Coordinates of C-alpha atoms in Angstrom, one line a residue:
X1092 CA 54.7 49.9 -107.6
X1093 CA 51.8 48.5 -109.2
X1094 CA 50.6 45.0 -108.8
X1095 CA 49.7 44.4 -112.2
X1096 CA 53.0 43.3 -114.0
X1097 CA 53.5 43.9 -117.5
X1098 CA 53.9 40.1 -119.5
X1099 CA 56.9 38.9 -120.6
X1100 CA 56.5 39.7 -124.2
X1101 CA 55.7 43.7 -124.2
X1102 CA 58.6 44.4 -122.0
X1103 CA 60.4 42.3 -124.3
X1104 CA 59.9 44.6 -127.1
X1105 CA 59.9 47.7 -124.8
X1106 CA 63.3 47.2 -124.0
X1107 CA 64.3 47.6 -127.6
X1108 CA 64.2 51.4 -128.5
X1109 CA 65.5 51.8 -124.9
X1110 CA 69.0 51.0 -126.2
X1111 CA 69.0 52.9 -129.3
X1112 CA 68.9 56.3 -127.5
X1113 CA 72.6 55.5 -126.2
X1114 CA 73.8 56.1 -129.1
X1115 CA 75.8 55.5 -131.5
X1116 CA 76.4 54.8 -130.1
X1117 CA 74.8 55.2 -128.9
X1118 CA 73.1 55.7 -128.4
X1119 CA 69.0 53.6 -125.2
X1120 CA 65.9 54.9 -124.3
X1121 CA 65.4 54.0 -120.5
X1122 CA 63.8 50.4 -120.1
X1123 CA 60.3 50.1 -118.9
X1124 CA 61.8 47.6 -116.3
X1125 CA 64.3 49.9 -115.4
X1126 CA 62.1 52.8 -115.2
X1127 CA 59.4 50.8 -112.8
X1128 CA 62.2 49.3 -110.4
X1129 CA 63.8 53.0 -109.8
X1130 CA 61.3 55.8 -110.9
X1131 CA 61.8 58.4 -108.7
X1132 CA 65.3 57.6 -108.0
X1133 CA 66.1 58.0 -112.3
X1134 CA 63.5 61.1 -112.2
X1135 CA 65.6 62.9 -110.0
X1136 CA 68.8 62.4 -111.9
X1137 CA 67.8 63.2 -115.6
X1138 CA 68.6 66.6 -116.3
X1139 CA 66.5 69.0 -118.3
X1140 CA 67.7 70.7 -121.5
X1141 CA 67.0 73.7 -123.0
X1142 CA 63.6 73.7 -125.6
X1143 CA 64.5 73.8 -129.3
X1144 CA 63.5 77.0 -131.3
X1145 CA 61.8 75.0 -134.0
X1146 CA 62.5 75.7 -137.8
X1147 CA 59.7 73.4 -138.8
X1148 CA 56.4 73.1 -138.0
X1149 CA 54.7 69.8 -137.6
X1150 CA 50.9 68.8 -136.9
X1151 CA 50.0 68.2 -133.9
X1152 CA 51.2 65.0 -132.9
X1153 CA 49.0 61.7 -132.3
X1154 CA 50.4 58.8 -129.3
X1155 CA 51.1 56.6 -132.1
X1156 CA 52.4 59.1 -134.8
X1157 CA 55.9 59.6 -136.0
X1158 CA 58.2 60.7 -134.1
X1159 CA 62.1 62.1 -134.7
X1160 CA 64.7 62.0 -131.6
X1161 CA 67.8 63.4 -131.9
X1162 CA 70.2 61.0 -130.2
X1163 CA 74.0 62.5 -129.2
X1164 CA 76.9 61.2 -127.5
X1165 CA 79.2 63.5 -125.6
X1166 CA 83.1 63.8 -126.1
X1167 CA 83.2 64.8 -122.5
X1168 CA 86.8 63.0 -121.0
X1169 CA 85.2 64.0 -117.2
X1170 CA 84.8 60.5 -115.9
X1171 CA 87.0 57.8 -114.8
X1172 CA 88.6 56.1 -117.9
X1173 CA 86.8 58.1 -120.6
X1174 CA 90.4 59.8 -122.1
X1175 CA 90.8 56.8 -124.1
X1176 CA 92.0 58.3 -127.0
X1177 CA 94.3 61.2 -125.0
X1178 CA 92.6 64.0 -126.1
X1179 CA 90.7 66.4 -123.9
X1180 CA 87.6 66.8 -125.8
X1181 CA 86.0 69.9 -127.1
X1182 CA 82.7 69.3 -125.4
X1183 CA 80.6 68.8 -128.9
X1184 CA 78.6 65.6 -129.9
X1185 CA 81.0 62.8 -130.6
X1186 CA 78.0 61.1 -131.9
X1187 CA 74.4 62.1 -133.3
X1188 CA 71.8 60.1 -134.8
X1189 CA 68.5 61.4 -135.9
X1190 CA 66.0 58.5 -135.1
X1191 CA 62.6 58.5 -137.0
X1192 CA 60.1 56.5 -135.7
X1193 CA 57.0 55.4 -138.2
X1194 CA 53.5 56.1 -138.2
X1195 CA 52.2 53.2 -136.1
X1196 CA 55.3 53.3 -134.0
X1197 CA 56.0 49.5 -135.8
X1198 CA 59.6 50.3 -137.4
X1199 CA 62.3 52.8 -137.1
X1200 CA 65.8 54.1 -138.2
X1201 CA 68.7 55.5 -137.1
X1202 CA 70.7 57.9 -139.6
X1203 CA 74.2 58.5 -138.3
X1204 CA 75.3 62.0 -138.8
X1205 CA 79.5 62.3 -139.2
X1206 CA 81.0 64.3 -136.4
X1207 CA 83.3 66.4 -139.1
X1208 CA 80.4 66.8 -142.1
X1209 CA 81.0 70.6 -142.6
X1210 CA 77.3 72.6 -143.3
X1211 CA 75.9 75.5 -142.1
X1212 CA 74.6 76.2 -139.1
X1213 CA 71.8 78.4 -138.7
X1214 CA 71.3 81.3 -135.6
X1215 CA 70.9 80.1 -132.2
X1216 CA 70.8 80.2 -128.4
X1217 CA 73.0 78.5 -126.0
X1218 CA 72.2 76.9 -122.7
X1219 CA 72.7 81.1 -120.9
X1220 CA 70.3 82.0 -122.8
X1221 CA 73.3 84.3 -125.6
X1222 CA 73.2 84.5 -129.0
X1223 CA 75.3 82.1 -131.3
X1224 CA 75.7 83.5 -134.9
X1225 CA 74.8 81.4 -138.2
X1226 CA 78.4 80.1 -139.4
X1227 CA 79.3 78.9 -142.9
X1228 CA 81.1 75.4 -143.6
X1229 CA 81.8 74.3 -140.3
X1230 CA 82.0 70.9 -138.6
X1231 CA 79.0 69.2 -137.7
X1232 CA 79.7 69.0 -133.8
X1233 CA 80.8 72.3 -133.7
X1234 CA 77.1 73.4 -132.8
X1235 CA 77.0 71.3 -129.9
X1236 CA 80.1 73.2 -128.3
X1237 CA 78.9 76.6 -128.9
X1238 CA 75.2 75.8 -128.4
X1239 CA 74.6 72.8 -126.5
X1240 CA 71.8 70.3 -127.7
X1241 CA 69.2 72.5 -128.7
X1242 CA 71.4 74.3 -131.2
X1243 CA 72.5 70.8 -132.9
X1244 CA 68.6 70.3 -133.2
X1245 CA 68.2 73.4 -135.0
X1246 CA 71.0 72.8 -137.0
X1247 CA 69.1 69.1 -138.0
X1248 CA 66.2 71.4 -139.0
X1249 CA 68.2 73.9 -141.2
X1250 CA 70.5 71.6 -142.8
X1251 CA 67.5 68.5 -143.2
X1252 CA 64.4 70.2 -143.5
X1253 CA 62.9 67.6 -140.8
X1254 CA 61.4 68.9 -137.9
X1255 CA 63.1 67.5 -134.5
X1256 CA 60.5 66.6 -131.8
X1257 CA 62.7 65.9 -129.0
X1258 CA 66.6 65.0 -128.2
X1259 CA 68.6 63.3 -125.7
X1260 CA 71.9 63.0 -125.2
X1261 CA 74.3 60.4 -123.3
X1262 CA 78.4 60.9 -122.3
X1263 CA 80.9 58.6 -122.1
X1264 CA 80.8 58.4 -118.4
X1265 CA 77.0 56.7 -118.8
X1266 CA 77.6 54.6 -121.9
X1267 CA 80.3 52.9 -119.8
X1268 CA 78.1 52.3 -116.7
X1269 CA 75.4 50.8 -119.0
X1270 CA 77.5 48.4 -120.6
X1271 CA 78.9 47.2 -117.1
X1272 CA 75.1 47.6 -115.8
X1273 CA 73.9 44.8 -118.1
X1274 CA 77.0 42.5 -117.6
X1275 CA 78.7 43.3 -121.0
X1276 CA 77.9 43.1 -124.6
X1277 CA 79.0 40.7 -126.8
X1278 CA 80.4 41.7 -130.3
X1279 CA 81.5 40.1 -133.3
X1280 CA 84.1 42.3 -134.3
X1281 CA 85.2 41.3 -137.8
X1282 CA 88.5 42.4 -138.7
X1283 CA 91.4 43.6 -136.3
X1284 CA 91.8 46.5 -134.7
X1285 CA 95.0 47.7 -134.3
X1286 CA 95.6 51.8 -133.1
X1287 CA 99.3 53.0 -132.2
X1288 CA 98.1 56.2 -131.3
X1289 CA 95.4 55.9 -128.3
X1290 CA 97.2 51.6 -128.4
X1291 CA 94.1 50.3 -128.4
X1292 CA 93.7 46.4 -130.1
X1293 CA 91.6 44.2 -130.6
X1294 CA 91.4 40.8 -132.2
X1295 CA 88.8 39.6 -134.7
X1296 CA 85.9 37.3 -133.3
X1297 CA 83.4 37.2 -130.9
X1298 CA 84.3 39.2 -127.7
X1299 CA 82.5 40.2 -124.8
X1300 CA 83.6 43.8 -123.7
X1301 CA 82.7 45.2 -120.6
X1302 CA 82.3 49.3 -120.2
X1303 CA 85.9 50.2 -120.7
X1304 CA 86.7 48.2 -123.3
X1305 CA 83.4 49.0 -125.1
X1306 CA 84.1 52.9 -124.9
X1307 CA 87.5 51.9 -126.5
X1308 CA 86.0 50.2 -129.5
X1309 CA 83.1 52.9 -130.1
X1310 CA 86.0 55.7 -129.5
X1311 CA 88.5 54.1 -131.6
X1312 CA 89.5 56.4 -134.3
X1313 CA 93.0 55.6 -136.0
X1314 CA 92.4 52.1 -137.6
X1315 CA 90.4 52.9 -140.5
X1316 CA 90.8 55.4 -143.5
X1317 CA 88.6 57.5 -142.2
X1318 CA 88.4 57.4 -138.9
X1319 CA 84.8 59.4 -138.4
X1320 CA 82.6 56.6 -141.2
X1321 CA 84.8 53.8 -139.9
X1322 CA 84.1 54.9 -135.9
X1323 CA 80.1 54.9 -136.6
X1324 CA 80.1 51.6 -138.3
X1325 CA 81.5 50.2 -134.9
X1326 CA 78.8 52.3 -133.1
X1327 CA 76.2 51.0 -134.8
X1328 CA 76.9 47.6 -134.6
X1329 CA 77.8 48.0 -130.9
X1330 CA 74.5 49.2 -130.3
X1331 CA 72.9 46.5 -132.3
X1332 CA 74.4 44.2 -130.2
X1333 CA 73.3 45.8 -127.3
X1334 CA 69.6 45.5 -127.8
X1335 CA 69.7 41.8 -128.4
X1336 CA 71.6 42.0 -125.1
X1337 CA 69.3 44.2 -123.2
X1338 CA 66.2 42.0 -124.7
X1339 CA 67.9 38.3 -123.9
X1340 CA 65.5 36.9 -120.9
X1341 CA 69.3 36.8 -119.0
X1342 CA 69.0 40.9 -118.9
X1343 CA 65.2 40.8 -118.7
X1344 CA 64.5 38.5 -115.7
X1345 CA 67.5 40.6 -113.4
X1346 CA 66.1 43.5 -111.9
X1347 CA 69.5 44.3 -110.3
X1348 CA 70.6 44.9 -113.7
X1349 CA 67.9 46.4 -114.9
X1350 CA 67.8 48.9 -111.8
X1351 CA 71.6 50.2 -112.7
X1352 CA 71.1 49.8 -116.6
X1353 CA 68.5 52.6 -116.0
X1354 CA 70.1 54.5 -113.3
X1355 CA 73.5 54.8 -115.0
X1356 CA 72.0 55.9 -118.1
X1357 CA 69.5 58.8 -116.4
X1358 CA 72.5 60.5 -114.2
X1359 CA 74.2 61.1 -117.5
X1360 CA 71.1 61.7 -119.4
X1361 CA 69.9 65.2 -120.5
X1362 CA 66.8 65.6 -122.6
X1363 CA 64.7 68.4 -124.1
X1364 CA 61.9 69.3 -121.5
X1365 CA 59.2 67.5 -123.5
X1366 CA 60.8 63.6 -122.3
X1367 CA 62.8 65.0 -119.4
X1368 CA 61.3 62.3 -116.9
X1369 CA 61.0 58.5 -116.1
X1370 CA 57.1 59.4 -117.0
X1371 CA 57.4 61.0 -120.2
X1372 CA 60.1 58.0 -121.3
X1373 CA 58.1 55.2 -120.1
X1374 CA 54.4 57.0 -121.7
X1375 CA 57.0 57.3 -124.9
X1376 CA 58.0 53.5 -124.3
X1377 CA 54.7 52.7 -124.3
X1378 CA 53.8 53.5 -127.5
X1379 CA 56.9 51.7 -129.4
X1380 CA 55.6 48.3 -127.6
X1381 CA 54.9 46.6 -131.3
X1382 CA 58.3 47.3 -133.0
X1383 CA 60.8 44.7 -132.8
X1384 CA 64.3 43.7 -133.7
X1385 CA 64.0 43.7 -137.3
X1386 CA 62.3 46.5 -138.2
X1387 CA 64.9 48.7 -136.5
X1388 CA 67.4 49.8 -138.9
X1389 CA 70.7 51.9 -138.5
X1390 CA 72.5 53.4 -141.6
X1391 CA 74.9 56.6 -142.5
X1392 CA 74.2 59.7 -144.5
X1393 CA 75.6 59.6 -147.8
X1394 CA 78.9 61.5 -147.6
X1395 CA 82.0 62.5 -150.0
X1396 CA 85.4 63.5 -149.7
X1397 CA 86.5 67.1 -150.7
X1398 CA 89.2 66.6 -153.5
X1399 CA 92.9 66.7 -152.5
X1400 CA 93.7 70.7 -152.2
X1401 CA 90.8 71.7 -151.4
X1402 CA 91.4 73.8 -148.2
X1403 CA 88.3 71.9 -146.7
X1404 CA 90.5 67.8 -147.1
X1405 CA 90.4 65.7 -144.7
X1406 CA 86.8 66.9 -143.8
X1407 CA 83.2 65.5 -145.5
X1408 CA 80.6 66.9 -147.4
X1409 CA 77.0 65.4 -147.6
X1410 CA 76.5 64.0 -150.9
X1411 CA 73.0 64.7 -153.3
X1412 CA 71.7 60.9 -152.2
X1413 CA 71.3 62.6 -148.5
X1414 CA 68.9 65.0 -150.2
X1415 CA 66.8 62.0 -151.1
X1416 CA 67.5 60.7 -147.7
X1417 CA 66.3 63.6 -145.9
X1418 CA 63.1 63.3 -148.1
X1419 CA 62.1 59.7 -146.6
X1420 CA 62.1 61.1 -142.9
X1421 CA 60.3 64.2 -143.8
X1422 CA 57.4 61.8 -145.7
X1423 CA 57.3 58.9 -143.3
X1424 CA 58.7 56.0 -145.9
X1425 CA 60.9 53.1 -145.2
X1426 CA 63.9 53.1 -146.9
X1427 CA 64.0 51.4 -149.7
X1428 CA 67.5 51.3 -151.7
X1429 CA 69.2 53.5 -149.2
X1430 CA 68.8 50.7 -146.2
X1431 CA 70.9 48.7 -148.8
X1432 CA 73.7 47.3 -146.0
X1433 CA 72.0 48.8 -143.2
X1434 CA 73.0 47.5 -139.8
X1435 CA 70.3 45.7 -137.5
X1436 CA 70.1 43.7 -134.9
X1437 CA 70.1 40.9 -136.6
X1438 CA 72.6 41.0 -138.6
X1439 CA 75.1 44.3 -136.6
X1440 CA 78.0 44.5 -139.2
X1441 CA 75.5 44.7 -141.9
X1442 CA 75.6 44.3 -145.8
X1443 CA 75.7 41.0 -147.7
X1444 CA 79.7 39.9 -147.0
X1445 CA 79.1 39.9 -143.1
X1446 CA 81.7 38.0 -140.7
X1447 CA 78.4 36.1 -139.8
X1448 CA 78.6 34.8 -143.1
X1449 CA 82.0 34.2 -143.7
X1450 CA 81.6 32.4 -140.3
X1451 CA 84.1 34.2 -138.4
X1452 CA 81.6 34.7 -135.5
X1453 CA 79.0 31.6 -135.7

């Protein structure tokens, strides 16, 4: 270990796009803290993934240029507790968010991508190394079941027109161990939750959830109109709360938490082959030392329903506004009008008419 310790205020800020790779989640990048304390252990344990046939080109890229991470949660049921919702899971991506990171590396967003968003999905490999035909109109984690992580991040590339530099995905199993690694996270949870199908409840207010409980309330599906916009809301906001969590000085000054926050999350971990070690995560760490809480921003592509008889209802369609969308990510802008109600860590139910606001969770 070196003796030269990092101050207190860059691993402060390094800890913060840590936690945004759980995703949606989930979705945290591996803390710096973490990452020092158990190197080689959490080198050992994060497996690699296959490389992405690129669409896109990009320039070369510079140590403080922009970046895009695709970020996925697994609906693996596996590990102990994770069949919340009684259903075995098909093995796609439960959750994916495409994270661009500036020019600078000073700001950053998260665009939540819904699980059933029917497009088209291009020609790819899978993990064996077969063939997986292009398919028309089909849901959006469909890819990840027939072609593993790779294959979704091809799919971002046909379906966006942004090129995908790396990915990394998370399962249940980890998300829950991270959760209980840093003590629990506490939410503001702003209206009742009430599911009779997986009977999963919650009350309104403040609450601090530990692993378990958190999976239930990121997994949740049956309480809102539609279950996959309503379900990313809740991830988002969980994982807002997580990074004030993970950057409190209570989290920061533990090593023992730190140590299994990182450990946990690296022996569920896969990543493309280009961040597929505690190196390659910490150098990327390294770079994101001057963004902070408030510039990090998570919203949802624009969607619509299909009309009523349509043999596609009950699925979603990406509306024209994520054309525009798709445009600020491929230039490198903020933004703008469409981080209207975004969710941040500031404020992690987002919008204007916020339980914050209306006091609920003071």
């Amino acid at each position: 270990m070196p003796q030269d310790r990092p101050s207190a205020k860059p691993r402060h800020r390094l800890a913060v796009l840590r936690v945004i790779v759980v995703a949606e989640l989930v979705v945290a990048l591996l803390t710096g803290a973490g990452v020092v304390f158990a190197y080689n252990h959490v080198d050992k344990k994060i497996d690699t993934g296959a490389p992405i046939e690129h669409l896109k080109t990009r320039k070369a890229p510079l140590p403080s240029g922009e970046l895009n991470i695709l970020l996925m949660g697994t609906d693996s049921r596996d590990c102990a507790g994770c069949d919340i919702d009684n259903e075995a899971g098909e093995g796609g991506s439960d959750t994916t968010i495409l994270l661009h990171i500036a020019d600078g590396r000073r700001s950053a967003y998260g665009i939540s991508i819904p699980r059933d968003a029917l497009v088209d999905r291009p020609t790819c490999k899978a993990p064996d190394g077969t063939s997986v035909p292009a398919a028309s109109d089909v849901p959006w984690n469909v890819a990840y079941t027939v072609g593993g992580a790779a294959c979704t991040a091809r799919q971002v590339e046909a379906v966006t027109g942004v090129f995908v530099d790396s990915y990394i995905t998370v399962n249940f199993g980890g998300f829950k161990d991270m959760v209980d690694a840093i003590n629990g996270v506490e939410v503001c949870i702003p209206q009742p939750v009430d599911d009779s199908v997986a009977h999963i409840h919650f009350d309104a207010g403040t609450q601090k959830l530990d692993g378990d409980r958190a999976l239930q309330y990121v997994r949740e599906r049956h309480s809102t109109a539609n279950s996959d916009l309503g379900r990313m809301k809740r991830q988002q906001a969980f994982i807002a709360s997580m990074i004030k969590k993970v950057m409190s000085a209570n989290t920061l000054t533990r090593p023992d938490r730190l140590y299994r926050f990182a450990s946990s999350l690296a022996g569920s971990l896969q990543a493309s082959p280009d961040l597929a070690s505690a190196g390659k995560l910490v150098q990327l760490a390294a770079s994101l030392r001057h963004t902070d809480l408030g510039h990090i921003k998570f919203v949802t592509v624009p969607t619509t329903d299909f009309p009523i008889g349509d043999p596609n209802w009950g699925r979603l369609q990406l509306a024209p506004a994520a054309q525009e969308l798709w445009k600020k990510v491929r230039d490198d802008e903020p933004l703008g009008k469409l981080g209207k109600g975004a969710v941040t860590g500031k404020n992690p139910n987002g919008g204007k008419a916020t339980a914050f606001e209306n006091g609920l969770c003071a």
